[in-house]
Coordinates of C-alpha atoms and ligand atoms in Angstrom, one line a residue:
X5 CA -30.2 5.9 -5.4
X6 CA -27.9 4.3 -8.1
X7 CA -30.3 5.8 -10.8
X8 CA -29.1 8.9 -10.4
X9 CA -26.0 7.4 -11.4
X10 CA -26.6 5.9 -15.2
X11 CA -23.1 5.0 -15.6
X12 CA -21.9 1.1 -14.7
X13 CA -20.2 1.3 -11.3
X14 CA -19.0 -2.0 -11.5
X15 CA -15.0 -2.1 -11.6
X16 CA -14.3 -5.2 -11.8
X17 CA -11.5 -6.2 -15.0
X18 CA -11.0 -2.6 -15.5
X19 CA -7.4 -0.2 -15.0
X20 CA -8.4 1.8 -11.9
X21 CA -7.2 4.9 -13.4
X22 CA -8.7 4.5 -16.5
X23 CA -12.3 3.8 -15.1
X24 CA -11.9 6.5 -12.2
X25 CA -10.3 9.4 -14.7
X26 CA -13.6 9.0 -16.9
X27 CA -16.0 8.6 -14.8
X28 CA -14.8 11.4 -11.7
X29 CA -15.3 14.5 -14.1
X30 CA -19.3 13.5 -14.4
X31 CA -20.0 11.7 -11.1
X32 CA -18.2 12.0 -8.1
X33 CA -19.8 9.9 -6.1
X34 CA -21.4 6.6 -7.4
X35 CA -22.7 3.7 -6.4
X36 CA -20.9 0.3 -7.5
X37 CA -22.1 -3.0 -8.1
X38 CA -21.5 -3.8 -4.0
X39 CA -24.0 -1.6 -3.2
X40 CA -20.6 0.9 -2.0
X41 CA -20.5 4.5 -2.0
X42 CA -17.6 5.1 -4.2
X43 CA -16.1 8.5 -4.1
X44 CA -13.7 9.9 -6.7
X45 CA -13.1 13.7 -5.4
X46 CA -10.4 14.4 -3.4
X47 CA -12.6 16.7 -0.7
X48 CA -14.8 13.9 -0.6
X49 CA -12.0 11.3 0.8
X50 CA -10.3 13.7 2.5
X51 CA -13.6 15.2 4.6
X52 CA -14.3 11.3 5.2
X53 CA -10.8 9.9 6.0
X54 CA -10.7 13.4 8.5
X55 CA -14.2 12.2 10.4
X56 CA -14.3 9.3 12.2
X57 CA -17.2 10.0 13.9
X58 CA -19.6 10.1 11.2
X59 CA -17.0 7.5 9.1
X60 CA -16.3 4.2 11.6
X61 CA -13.5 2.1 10.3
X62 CA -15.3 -0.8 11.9
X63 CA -16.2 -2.5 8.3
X64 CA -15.0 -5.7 8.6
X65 CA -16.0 -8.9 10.3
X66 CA -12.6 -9.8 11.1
X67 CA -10.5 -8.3 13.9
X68 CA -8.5 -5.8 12.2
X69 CA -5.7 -4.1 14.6
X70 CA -5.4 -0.9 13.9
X71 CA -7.0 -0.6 10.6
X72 CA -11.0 -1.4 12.0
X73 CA -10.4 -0.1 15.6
X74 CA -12.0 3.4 16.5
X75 CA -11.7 6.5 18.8
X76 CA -9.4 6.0 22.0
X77 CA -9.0 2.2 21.4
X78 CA -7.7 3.6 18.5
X79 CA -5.6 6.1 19.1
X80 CA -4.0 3.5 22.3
X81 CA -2.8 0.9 19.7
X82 CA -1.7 3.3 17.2
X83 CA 0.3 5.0 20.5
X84 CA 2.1 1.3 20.6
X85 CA 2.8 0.6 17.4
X86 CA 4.1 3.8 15.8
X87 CA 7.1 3.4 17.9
X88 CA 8.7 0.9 15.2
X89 CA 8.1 3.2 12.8
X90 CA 10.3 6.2 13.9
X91 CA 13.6 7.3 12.1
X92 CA 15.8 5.9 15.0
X93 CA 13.6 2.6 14.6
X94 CA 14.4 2.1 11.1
X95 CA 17.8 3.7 11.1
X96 CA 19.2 -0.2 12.3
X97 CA 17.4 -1.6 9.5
X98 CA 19.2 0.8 6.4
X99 CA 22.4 -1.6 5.8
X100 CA 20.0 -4.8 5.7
X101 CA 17.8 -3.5 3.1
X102 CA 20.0 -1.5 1.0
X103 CA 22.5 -4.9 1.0
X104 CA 19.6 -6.6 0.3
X105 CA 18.5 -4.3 -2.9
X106 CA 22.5 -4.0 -3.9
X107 CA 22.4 -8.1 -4.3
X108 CA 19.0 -8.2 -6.1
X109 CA 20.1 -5.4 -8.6
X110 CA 23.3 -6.3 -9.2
X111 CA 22.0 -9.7 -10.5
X112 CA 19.5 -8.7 -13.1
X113 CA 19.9 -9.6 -16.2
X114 CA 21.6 -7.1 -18.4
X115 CA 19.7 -5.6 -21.8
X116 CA 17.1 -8.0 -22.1
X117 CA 13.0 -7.4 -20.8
X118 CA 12.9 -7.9 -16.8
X119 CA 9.9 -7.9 -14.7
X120 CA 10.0 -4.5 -12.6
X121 CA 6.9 -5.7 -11.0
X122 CA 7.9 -9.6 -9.6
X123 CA 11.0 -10.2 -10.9
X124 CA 12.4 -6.9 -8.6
X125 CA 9.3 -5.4 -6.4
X126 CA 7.7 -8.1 -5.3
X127 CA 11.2 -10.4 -4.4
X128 CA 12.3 -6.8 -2.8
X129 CA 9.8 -6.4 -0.4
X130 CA 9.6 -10.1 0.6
X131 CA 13.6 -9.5 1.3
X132 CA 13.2 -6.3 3.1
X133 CA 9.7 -7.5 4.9
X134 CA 11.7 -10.3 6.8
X135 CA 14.9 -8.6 8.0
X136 CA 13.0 -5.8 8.9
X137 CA 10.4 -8.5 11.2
X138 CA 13.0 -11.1 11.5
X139 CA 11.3 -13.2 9.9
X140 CA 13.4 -16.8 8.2
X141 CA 14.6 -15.7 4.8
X142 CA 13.6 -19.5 3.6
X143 CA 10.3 -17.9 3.8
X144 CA 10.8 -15.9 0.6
X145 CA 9.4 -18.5 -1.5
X146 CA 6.0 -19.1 0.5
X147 CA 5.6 -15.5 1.1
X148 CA 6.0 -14.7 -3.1
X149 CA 3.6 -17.9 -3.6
X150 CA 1.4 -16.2 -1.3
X151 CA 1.4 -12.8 -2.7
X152 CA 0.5 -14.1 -5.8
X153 CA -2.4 -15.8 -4.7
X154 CA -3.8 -13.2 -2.4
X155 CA -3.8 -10.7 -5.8
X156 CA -5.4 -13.6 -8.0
X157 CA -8.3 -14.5 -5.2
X158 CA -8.4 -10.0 -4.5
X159 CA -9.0 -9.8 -8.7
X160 CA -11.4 -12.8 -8.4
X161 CA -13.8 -11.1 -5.6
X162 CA -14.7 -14.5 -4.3
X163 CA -15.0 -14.4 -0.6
X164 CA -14.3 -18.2 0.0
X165 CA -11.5 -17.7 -2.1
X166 CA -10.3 -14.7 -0.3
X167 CA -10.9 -16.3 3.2
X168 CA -8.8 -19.1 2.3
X169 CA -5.9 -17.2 1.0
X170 CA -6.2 -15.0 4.5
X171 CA -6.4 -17.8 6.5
X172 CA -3.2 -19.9 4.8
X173 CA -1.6 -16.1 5.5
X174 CA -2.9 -16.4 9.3
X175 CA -1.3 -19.6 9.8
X176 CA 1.9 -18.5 8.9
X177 CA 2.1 -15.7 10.8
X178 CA 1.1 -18.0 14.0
X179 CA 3.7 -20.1 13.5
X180 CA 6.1 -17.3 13.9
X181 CA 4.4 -15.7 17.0
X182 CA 3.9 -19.3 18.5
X183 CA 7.3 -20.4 18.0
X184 CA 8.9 -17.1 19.9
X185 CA 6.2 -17.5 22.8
X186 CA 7.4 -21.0 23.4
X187 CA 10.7 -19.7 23.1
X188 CA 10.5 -17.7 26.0
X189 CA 13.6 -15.6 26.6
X190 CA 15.7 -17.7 24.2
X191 CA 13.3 -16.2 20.9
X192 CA 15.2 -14.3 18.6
X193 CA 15.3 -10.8 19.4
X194 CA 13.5 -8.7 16.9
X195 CA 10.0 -7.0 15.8
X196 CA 8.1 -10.0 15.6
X197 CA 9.7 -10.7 19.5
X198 CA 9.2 -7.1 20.6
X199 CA 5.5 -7.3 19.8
X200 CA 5.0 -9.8 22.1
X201 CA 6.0 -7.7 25.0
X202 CA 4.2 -4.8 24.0
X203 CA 1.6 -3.8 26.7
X204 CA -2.1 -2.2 25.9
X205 CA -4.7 -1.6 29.2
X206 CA -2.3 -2.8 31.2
X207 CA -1.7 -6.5 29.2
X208 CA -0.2 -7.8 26.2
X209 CA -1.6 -8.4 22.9
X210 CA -3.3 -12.1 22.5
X211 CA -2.1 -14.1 19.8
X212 CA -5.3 -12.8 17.7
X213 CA -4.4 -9.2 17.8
X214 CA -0.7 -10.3 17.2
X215 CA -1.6 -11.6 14.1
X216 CA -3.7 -9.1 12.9
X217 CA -1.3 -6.2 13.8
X218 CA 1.2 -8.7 11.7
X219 CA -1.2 -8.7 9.1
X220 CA -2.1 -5.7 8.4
X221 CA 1.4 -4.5 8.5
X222 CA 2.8 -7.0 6.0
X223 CA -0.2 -6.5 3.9
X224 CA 0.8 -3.5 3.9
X225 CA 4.1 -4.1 3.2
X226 CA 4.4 -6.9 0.6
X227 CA 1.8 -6.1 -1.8
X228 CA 1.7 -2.4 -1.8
X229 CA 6.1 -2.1 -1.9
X230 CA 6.1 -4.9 -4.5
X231 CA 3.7 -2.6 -6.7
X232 CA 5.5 0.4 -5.9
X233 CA 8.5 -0.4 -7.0
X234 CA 7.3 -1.9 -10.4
X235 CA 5.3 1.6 -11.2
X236 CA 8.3 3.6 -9.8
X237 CA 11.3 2.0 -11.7
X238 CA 8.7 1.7 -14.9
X239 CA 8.1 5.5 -14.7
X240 CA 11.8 6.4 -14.6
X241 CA 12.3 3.9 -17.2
X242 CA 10.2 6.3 -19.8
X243 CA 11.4 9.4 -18.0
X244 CA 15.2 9.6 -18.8
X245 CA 15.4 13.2 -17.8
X246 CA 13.4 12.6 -14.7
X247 CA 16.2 9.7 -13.9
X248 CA 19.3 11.9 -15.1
X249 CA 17.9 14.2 -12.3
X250 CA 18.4 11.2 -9.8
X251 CA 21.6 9.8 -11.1
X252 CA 23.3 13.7 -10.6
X253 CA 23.2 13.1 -7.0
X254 CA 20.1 13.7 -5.3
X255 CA 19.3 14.4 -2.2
X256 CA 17.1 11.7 -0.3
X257 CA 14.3 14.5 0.0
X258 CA 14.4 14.8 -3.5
X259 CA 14.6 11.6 -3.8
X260 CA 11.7 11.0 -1.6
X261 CA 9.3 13.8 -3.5
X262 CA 10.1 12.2 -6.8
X263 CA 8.9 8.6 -5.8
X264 CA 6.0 10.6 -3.8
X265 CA 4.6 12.6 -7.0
X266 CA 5.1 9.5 -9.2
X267 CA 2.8 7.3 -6.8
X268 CA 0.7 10.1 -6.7
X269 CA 0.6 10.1 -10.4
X270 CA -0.1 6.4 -10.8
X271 CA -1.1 5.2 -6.4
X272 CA -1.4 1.4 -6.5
X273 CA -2.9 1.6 -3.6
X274 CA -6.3 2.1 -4.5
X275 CA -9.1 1.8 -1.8
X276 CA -10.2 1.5 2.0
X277 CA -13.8 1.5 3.3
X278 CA -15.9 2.9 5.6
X279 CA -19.2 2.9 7.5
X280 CA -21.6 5.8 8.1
X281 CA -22.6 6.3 11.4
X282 CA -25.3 8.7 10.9
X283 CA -26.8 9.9 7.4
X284 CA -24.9 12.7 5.7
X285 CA -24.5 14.3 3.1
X286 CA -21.4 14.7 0.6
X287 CA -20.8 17.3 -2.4
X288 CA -24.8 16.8 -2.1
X289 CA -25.8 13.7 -2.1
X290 CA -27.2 12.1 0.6
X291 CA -26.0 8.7 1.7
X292 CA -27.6 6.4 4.9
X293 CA -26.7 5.5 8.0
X294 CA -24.6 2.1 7.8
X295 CA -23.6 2.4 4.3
X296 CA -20.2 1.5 3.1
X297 CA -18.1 4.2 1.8
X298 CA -14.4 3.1 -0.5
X299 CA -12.6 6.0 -0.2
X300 CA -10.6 5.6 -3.6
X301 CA -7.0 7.3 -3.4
X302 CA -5.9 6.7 -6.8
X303 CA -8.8 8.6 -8.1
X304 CA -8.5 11.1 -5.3
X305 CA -4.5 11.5 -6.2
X306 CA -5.8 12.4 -9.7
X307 CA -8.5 15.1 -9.4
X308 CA -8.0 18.4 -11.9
X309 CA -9.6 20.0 -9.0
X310 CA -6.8 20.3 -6.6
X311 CA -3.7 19.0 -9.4
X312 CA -5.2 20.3 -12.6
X313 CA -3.6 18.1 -15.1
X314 CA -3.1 14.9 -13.2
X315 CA -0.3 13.6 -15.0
X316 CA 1.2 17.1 -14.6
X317 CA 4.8 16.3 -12.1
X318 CA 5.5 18.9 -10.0
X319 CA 6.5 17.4 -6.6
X320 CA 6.9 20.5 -4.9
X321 CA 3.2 21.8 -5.7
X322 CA 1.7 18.6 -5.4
X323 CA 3.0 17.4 -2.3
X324 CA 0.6 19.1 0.7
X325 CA -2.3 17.1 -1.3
X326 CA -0.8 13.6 -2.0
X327 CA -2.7 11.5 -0.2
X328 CA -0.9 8.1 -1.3
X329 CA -0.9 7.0 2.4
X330 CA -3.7 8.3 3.3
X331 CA -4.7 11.4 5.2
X332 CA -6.9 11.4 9.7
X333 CA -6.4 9.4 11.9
X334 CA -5.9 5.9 10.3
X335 CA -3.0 8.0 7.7
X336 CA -0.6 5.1 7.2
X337 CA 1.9 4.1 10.1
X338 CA 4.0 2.2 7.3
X339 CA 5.1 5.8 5.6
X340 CA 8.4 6.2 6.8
X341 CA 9.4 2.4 6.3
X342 CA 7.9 2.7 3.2
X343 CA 9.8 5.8 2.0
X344 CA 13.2 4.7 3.5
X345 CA 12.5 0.9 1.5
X346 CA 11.2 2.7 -1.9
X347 CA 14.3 5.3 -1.8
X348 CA 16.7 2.1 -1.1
X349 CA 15.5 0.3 -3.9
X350 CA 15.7 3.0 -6.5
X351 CA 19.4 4.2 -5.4
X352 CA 20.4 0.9 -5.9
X353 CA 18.9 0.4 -9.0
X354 CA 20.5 3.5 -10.1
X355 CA 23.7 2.9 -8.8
X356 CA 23.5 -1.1 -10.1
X357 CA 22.8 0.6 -13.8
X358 CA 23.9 2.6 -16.9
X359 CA 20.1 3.4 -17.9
X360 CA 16.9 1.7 -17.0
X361 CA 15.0 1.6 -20.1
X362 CA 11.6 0.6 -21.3
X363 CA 11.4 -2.9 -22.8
X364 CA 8.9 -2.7 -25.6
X365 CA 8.3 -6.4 -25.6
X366 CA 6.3 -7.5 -23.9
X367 CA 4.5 -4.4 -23.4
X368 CA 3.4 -3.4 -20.0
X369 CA 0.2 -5.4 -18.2
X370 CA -2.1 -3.3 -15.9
X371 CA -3.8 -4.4 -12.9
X372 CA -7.4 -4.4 -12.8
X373 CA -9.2 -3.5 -9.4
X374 CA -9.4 -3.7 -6.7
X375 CA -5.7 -4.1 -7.5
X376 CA -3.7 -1.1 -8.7
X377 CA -0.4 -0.4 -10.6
X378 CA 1.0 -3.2 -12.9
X379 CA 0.5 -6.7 -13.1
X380 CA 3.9 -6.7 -14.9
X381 CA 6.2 -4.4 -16.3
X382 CA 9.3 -4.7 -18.2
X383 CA 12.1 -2.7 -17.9
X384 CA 15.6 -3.6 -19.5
X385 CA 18.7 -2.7 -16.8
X386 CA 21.9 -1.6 -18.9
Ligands
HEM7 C1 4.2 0.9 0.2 C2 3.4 1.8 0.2 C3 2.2 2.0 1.1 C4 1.1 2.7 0.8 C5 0.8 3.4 -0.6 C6 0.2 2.7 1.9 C7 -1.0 3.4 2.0 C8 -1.8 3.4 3.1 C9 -3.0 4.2 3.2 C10 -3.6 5.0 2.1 C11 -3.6 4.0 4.4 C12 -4.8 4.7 5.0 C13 -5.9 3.6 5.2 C14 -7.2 4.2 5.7 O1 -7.3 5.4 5.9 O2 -8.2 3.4 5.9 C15 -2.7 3.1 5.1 C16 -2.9 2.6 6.4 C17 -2.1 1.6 6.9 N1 -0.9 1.2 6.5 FE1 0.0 1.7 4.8 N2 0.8 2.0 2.9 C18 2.0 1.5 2.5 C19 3.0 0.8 3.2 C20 2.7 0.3 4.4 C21 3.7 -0.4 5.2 C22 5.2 -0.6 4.8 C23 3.1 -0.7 6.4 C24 3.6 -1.5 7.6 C25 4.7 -2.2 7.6 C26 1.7 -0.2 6.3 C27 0.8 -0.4 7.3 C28 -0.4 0.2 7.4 C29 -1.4 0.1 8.5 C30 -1.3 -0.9 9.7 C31 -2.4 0.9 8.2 C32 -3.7 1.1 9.0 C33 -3.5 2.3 10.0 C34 -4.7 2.6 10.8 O3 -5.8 2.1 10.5 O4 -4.6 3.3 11.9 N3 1.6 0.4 5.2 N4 -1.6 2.8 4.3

């Protein structure tokens, strides 16, 4: 099957959006060097991301609550764990991150080159992350070693490598569960508590699904907010009207479908997988039963199809077909903590700041994939 597709599939070391822009307009689905079925269109990810049935999220080998789970089992954990993601959920949490934003701008360095990527993102998130799961904030430093680590071994593609970095991640996330389980009714009382007493079929969750539900949720969380911030702040950095518009009192809808259409412009968030249950057949071209699919939403975000010029910004347009958190059954539970951290943190950069301006030395580093967005990115904060 990959003749039909001349072009080298492989993306490893390359910009995703650079690869996906040139190769989507030809081919839109390929096969890569993992024997995946990537797929660049838009209808493509959206038809598979909308059909479970012939698309099972069971891909992994490791337990994976909710991501790999299908069909009722599914929709039962998704039923219990959306609950902490509601507005009156994460209404409690506003004052702690936006305290916890104000501090972190407020102590950049003034008119000189600053990380928007680790020095801000990824130190924000951590931040947010643990008063949000009330998690010890003398975590921050493991949690930033670890983030760095898990991208390094994700750029790598080695599996041992990426086990090991998953497992040190495991481990800490036991410890926390562990330690509130011994704790009994003295454990502190937040998410990471609340979990435990969470019911499913009439039991709790074992200390397995805990920590995959924990995983998957600050995996979600760390890497992906860290990233966001760093291509948000960097966009408004070379948009000075687009961040005049914001500093003349926005609304947070506004707000909200600004950092929407930039991420849809530039999604770090750049893959998930899935596996064919059956053969079929997409914008003609047939694929086996068993086969992995990547649907790739940074390509998908960018098709001239459905957004004609991808770079174009038009939030308002653009916004019934930004699928930056996905689109089905497995759309992303994390949206509305996302939104509410990502609005937070570029209020309060905006209200820390005179300008946020791009540093031209040293100029901005991309990620290369499976990681998306920046590996760094400079901004000076006057
Ligand atoms: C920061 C920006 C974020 C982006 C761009 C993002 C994007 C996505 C996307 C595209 C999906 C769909 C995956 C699929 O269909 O296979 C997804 C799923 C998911 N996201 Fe997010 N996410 C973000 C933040 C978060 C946060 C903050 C959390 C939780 C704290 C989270 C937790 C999850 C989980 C658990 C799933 C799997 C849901 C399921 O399989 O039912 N995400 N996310």
């Amino acid at each position: 099957m990959s003749e039909l597709f001349p072009t080298d599939w492989s993306p490893v070391g390359r910009e995703p959006r650079a690869y996906t822009d040139a190769l989507r307009a030809d081919h839109g689905i390929g096969r890569n060097d993992r024997g995946e079925w990537v797929l660049l269109r838009h209808a493509d990810v959206v038809t598979v991301a909308t059909d479970p049935e012939r698309f099972s999220s069971d891909v992994s080998r490791f337990l994976q609550v909710p991501n790999g789970l299908n069909g009722e089992r599914h929709r039962a954990v998704r039923g219990v764990l959306d609950r902490y993601f509601t507005a009156e959920a994460l209404a409690p949490f506003e004052p702690a991150f936006r305290a916890i934003a104000r501090d972190l701008f407020m102590s950049v360095p003034r008119g000189v080159a600053h990380d928007a990527v680790n020095g801000v993102g990824a130190r924000f998130a951590v931040r947010a992350q643990s008063a949000w799961l009330g998690w010890p904030t003398d975590l921050e430093w493991t949690l930033l070693g670890w983030m760095a680590d898990n991208h390094d071994a994700t750029r790598t593609g080695d599996p041992a490598r990426t086990a090991e970095v998953a497992d040190r991640f495991d481990d800490i996330i036991r410890g926390l569960v562990v330690v509130r389980r011994d704790a009994g009714d003295a454990a502190p009382r937040d998410i990471t508590t609340s979990l435990l007493a969470d019911e499913i079929d009439g039991r709790g969750f074992t200390d397995d699904e805990l920590v995959s539900i924990l995983r998957n949720w600050t995996g979600g969380d760390l890497g992906s907010i860290a990233l966001c911030v760093g291509v948000v702040l960097h966009h408004l950095a070379g948009h000075p009207d687009l961040q005049q518009r914001l500093r003349d009192g926005a609304s947070e809808r506004e707000t909200d479908a600004v950092i929407d259409e930039i991420l849809r412009i530039d999604d770090p968030f750049v893959s998930n997988r899935r596996r064919t249950t059956c053969p079929v057949t997409l914008s003609g071209v047939q694929i086996p039963e068993g086969a992995t699919v990547k649907l790739h939403w940074t390509s998908a975000n960018r098709d001239a199809e459905v957004f004609g010029d991808p770079d174009a910004f038009d939030p308002t347009r653009h916004a019934a077909d930004n699928i930056v958190y996905g689109v089905g059954p497995h759309v992303c539970p994390g949206r509305p903590l996302a939104t509410l951290e990502l609005r937070i943190a570029v209020e309060e950069a905006l209200a820390a700041t005179t300008a946020l301006r791009l540093a031209g030395d040293p100029p901005p580093e991309r990620e290369v994939a499976p990681v998306g967005g920046f590996r760094s990115a400079h901004v000076e904060f006057l």
